[in-house]
Short mmCIF file of C-alpha atoms in Angstrom, two decimals:
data_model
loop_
_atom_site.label_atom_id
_atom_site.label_comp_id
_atom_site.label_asym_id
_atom_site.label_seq_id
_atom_site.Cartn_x
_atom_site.Cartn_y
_atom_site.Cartn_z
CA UNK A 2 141.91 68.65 35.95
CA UNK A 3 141.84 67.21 39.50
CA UNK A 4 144.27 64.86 41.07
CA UNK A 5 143.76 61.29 41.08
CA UNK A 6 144.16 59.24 44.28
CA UNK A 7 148.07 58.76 43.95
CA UNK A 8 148.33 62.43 42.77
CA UNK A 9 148.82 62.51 39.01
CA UNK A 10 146.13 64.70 36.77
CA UNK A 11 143.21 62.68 35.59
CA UNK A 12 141.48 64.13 32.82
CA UNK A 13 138.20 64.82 33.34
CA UNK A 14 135.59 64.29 29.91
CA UNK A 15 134.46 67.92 27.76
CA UNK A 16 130.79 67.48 28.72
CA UNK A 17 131.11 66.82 32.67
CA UNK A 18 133.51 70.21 32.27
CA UNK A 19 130.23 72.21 30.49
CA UNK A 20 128.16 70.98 32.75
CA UNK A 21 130.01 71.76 36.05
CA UNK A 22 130.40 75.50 34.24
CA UNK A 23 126.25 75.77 34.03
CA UNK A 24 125.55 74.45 37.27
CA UNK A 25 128.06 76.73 39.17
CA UNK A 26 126.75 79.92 36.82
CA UNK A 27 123.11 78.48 38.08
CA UNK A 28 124.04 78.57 42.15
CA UNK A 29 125.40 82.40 41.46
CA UNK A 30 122.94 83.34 40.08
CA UNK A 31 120.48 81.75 42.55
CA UNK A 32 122.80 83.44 45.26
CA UNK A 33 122.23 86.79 43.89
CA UNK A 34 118.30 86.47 43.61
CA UNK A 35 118.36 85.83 47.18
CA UNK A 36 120.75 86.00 49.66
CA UNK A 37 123.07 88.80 48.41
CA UNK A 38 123.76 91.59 51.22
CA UNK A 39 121.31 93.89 52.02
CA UNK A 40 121.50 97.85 53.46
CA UNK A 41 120.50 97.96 57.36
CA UNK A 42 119.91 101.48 56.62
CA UNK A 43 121.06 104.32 58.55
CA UNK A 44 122.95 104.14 61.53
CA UNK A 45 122.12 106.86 64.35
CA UNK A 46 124.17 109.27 65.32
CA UNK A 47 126.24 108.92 68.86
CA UNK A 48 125.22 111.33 70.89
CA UNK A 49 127.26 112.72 74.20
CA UNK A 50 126.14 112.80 77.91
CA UNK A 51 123.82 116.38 78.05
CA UNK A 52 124.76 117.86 81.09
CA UNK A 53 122.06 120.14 82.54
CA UNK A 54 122.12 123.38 84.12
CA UNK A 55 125.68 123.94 84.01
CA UNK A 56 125.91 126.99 85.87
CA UNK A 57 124.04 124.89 89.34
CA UNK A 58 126.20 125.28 91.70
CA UNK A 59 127.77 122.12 92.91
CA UNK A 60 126.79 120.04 96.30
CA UNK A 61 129.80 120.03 98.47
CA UNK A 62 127.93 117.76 101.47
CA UNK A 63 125.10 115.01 100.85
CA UNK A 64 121.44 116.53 101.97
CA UNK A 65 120.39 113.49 104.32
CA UNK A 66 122.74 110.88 105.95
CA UNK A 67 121.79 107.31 104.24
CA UNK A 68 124.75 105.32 106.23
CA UNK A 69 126.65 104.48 103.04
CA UNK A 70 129.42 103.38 106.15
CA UNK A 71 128.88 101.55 108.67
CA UNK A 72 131.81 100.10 110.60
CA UNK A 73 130.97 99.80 114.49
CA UNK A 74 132.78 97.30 117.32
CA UNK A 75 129.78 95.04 118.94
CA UNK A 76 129.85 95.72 122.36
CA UNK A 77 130.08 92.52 125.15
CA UNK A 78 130.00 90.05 122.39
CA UNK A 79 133.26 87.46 122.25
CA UNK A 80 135.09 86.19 119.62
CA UNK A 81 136.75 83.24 121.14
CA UNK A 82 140.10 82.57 119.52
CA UNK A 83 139.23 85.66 117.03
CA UNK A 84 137.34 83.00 114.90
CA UNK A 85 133.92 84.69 114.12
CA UNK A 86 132.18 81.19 113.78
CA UNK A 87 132.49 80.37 117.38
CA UNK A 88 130.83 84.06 118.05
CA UNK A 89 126.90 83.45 119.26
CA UNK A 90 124.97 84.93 116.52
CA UNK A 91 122.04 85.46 119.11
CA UNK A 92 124.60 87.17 120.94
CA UNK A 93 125.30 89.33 118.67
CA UNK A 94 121.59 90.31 117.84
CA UNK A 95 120.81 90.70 121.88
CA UNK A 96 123.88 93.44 121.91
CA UNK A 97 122.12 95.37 119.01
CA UNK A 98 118.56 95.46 120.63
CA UNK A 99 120.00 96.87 124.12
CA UNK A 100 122.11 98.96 122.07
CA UNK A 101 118.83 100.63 120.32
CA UNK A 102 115.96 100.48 123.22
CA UNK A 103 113.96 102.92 121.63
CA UNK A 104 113.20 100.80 118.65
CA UNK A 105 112.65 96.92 120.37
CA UNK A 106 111.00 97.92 124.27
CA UNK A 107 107.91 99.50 125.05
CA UNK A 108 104.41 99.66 123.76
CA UNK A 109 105.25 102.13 121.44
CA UNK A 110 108.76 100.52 120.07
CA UNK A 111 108.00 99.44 116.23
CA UNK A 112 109.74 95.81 116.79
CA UNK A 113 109.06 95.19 120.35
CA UNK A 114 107.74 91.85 119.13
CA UNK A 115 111.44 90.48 118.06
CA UNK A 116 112.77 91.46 121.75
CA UNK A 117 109.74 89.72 122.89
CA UNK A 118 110.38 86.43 120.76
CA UNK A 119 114.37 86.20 121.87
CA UNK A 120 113.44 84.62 124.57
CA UNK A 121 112.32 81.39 122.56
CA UNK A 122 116.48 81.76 120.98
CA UNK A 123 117.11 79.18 123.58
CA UNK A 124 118.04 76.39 121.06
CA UNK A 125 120.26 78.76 118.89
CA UNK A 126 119.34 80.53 115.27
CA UNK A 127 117.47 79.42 113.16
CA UNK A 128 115.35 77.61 116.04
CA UNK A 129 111.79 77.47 116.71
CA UNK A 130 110.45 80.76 117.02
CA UNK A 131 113.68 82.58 117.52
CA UNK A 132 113.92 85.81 115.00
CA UNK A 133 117.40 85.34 114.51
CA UNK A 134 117.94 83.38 111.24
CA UNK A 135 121.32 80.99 111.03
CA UNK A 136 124.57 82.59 109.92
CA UNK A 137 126.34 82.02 106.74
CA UNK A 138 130.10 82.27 106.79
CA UNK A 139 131.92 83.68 103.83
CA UNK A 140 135.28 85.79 103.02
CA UNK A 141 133.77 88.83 101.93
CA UNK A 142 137.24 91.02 102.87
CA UNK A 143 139.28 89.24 100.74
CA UNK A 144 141.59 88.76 103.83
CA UNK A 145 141.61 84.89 103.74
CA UNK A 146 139.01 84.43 106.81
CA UNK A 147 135.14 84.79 106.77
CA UNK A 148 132.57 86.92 107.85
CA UNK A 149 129.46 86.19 109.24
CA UNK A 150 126.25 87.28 107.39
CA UNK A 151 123.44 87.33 109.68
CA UNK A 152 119.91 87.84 109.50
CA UNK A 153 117.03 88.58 111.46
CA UNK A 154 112.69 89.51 111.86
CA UNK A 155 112.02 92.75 112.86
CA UNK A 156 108.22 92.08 114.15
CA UNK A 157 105.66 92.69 113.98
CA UNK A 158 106.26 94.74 110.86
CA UNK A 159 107.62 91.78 108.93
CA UNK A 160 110.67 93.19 107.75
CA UNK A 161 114.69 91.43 107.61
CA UNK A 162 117.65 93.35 109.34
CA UNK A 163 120.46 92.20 107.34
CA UNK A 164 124.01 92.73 109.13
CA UNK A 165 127.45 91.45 108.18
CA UNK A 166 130.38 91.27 111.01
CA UNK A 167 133.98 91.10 110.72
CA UNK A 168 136.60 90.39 113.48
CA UNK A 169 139.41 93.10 114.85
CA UNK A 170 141.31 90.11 116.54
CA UNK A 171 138.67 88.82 119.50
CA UNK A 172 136.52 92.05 118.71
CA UNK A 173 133.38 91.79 116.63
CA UNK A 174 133.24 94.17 113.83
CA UNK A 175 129.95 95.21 112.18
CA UNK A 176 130.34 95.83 108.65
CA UNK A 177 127.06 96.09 107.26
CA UNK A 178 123.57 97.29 108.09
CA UNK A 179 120.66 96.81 106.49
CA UNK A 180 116.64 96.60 106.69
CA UNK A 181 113.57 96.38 104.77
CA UNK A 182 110.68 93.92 102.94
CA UNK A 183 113.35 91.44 101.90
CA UNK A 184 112.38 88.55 99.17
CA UNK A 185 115.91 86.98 99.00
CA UNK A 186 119.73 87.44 100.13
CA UNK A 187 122.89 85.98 97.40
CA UNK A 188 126.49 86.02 98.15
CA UNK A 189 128.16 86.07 94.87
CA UNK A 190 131.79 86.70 95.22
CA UNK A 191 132.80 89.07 97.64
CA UNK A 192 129.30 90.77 97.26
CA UNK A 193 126.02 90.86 99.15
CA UNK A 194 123.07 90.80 97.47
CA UNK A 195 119.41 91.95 98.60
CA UNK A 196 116.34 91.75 96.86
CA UNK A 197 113.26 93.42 97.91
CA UNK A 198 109.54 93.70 96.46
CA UNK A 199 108.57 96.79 94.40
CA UNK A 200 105.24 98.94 94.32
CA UNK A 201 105.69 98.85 90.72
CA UNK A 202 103.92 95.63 89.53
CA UNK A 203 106.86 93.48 87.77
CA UNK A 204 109.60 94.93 89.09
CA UNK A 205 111.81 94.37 92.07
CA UNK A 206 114.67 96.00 93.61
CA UNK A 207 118.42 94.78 93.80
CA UNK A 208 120.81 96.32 95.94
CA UNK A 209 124.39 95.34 95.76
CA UNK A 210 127.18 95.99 99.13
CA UNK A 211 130.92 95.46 98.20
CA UNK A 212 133.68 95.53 100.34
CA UNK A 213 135.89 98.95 100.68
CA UNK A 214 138.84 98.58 102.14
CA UNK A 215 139.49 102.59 102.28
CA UNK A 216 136.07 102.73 104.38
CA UNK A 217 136.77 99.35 105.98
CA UNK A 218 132.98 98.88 105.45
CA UNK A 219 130.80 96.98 102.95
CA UNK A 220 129.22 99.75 100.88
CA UNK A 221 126.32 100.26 98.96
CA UNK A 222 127.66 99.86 95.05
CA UNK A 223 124.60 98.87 92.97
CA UNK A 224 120.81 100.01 93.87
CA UNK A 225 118.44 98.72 90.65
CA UNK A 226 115.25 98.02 89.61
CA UNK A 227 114.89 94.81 87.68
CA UNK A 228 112.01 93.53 85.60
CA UNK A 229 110.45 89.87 87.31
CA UNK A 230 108.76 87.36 85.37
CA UNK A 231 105.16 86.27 85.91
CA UNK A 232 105.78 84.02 88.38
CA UNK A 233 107.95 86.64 90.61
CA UNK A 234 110.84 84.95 90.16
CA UNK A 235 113.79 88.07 89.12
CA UNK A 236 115.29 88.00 85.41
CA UNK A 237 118.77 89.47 86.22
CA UNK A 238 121.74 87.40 85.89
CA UNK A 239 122.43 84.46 88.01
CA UNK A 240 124.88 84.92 91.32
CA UNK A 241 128.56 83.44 89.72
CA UNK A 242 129.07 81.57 92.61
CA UNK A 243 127.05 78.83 94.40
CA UNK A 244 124.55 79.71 97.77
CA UNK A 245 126.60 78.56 100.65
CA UNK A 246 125.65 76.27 103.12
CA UNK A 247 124.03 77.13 106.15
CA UNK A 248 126.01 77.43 109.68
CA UNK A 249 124.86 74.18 112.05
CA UNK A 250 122.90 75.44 114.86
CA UNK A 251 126.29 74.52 116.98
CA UNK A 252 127.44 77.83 115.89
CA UNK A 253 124.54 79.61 118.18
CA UNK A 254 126.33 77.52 121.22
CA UNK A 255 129.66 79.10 120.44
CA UNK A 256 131.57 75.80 119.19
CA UNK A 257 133.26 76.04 115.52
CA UNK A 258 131.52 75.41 112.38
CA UNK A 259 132.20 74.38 109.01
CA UNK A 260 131.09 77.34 107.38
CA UNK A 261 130.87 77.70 104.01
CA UNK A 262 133.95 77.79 102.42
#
């Protein structure tokens, strides 16, 4: 029986009963033809971590110093007001080269050509033929104010120096330090991002700097190689958060920007 519309059994007729009865018994047995559940077959075993040579005696200092910290006060460069956006990001880069000599003057200096070009910085970064690429401002510290990312050509060997700088009040902090054949920067979170071109033919490498608060430094957390499609472009997943903005070039003149927060 099934209910009728105002909810009292209605009879239903002997033959539409039968034939409900085949038709169901039909779709069952159709369902077990094809369709029913099938082994995967076997499932491998899990196997543990194999730890090799156990009886190697353990490192107890690294072989070669790689910089995983790099915290260092900018010498001669203000932070007006302790608000890093008014800082001169040419400023900043002119402090580093007379800081290092032996790599930017000379004939024999490997990037004499970006000491050579800061004198066309006159208009600010990310001007003309200036090496020094505009800032992006971000809170990478997690301490409510941003940073300044900041990048720029080391020539003529067409590499990026990538640096990030913090303030300690009106001092300029640097927190980061980085160089090589870069193909893109991300900020995603809290996290710098670099991607650089591989010898390996579809493949390119992704390095990853998060902020330590214990170091006080941005260190290096992820180092990957990634697979790239055919048209270079890299197949890892998407930064979480959108690619700021671009600082205005007033923030090479040392008046406040927006940023990008």
């Amino acid at each position: 029986m099934v209910p009728s519309r105002r909810g009292r059994p209605a009879r239903v007729p002997a033959v539409l009963a039968l034939l409900a009865a085949v038709a169901a018994g039909g779709a069952l047995a159709a369902c077990g033809d094809a369709g029913g559940l099938r082994g995967a077959g076997a499932t491998p075993a899990a196997q543990s971590p194999a730890r090799l040579w156990p009886d190697l005696t353990p490192a107890s200092s690294p072989a070669y110093d790689i910089g995983e910290v790099d915290n260092e006060t900018v010498q001669g460069v203000a932070v007006p007001g302790g608000d890093i956006r008014r800082t001169d990001p040419v400023a900043a880069v002119r402090a580093e080269i007379a800081a290092h000599p032996d790599d930017y003057e000379g004939a024999g200096a490997p990037y004499r050509e970006t000491a050579d070009r800061m004198a066309d910085c006159g208009g600010g970064a990310g001007s003309g033929r200036c090496p020094v690429l505009r800032p992006y401002y971000r809170d990478l510290t997690g301490d409510g104010r941003p940073e300044m990312t900041l990048g720029f050509r080391l020539l003529p060997e067409e590499l990026t120096a990538v640096r990030v700088y913090t303030t300690d009040g009106d001092r300029l902090v640097r927190i980061m330090s980085y160089e090589d054949a870069v193909s893109a920067v991300e900020l995603a979170g809290r996290t710098v991002i670099v991607r650089s071109p591989s010898e390996v033919a579809g493949y390119e490498y992704r390095l990853q700097w998060t902020w330590d608060p214990d170091q006080r430094a941005m260190l290096l957390t992820s180092d990957e190689m990634l697979r790239t499609d055919d048209r270079g472009r890299h197949t890892g997943r998407p930064s979480a958060t959108p690619t700021p903005s671009p600082a205005p070039s007033s923030a090479a003149t040392g008046s406040p920007s927006a940023g990008s927060r």
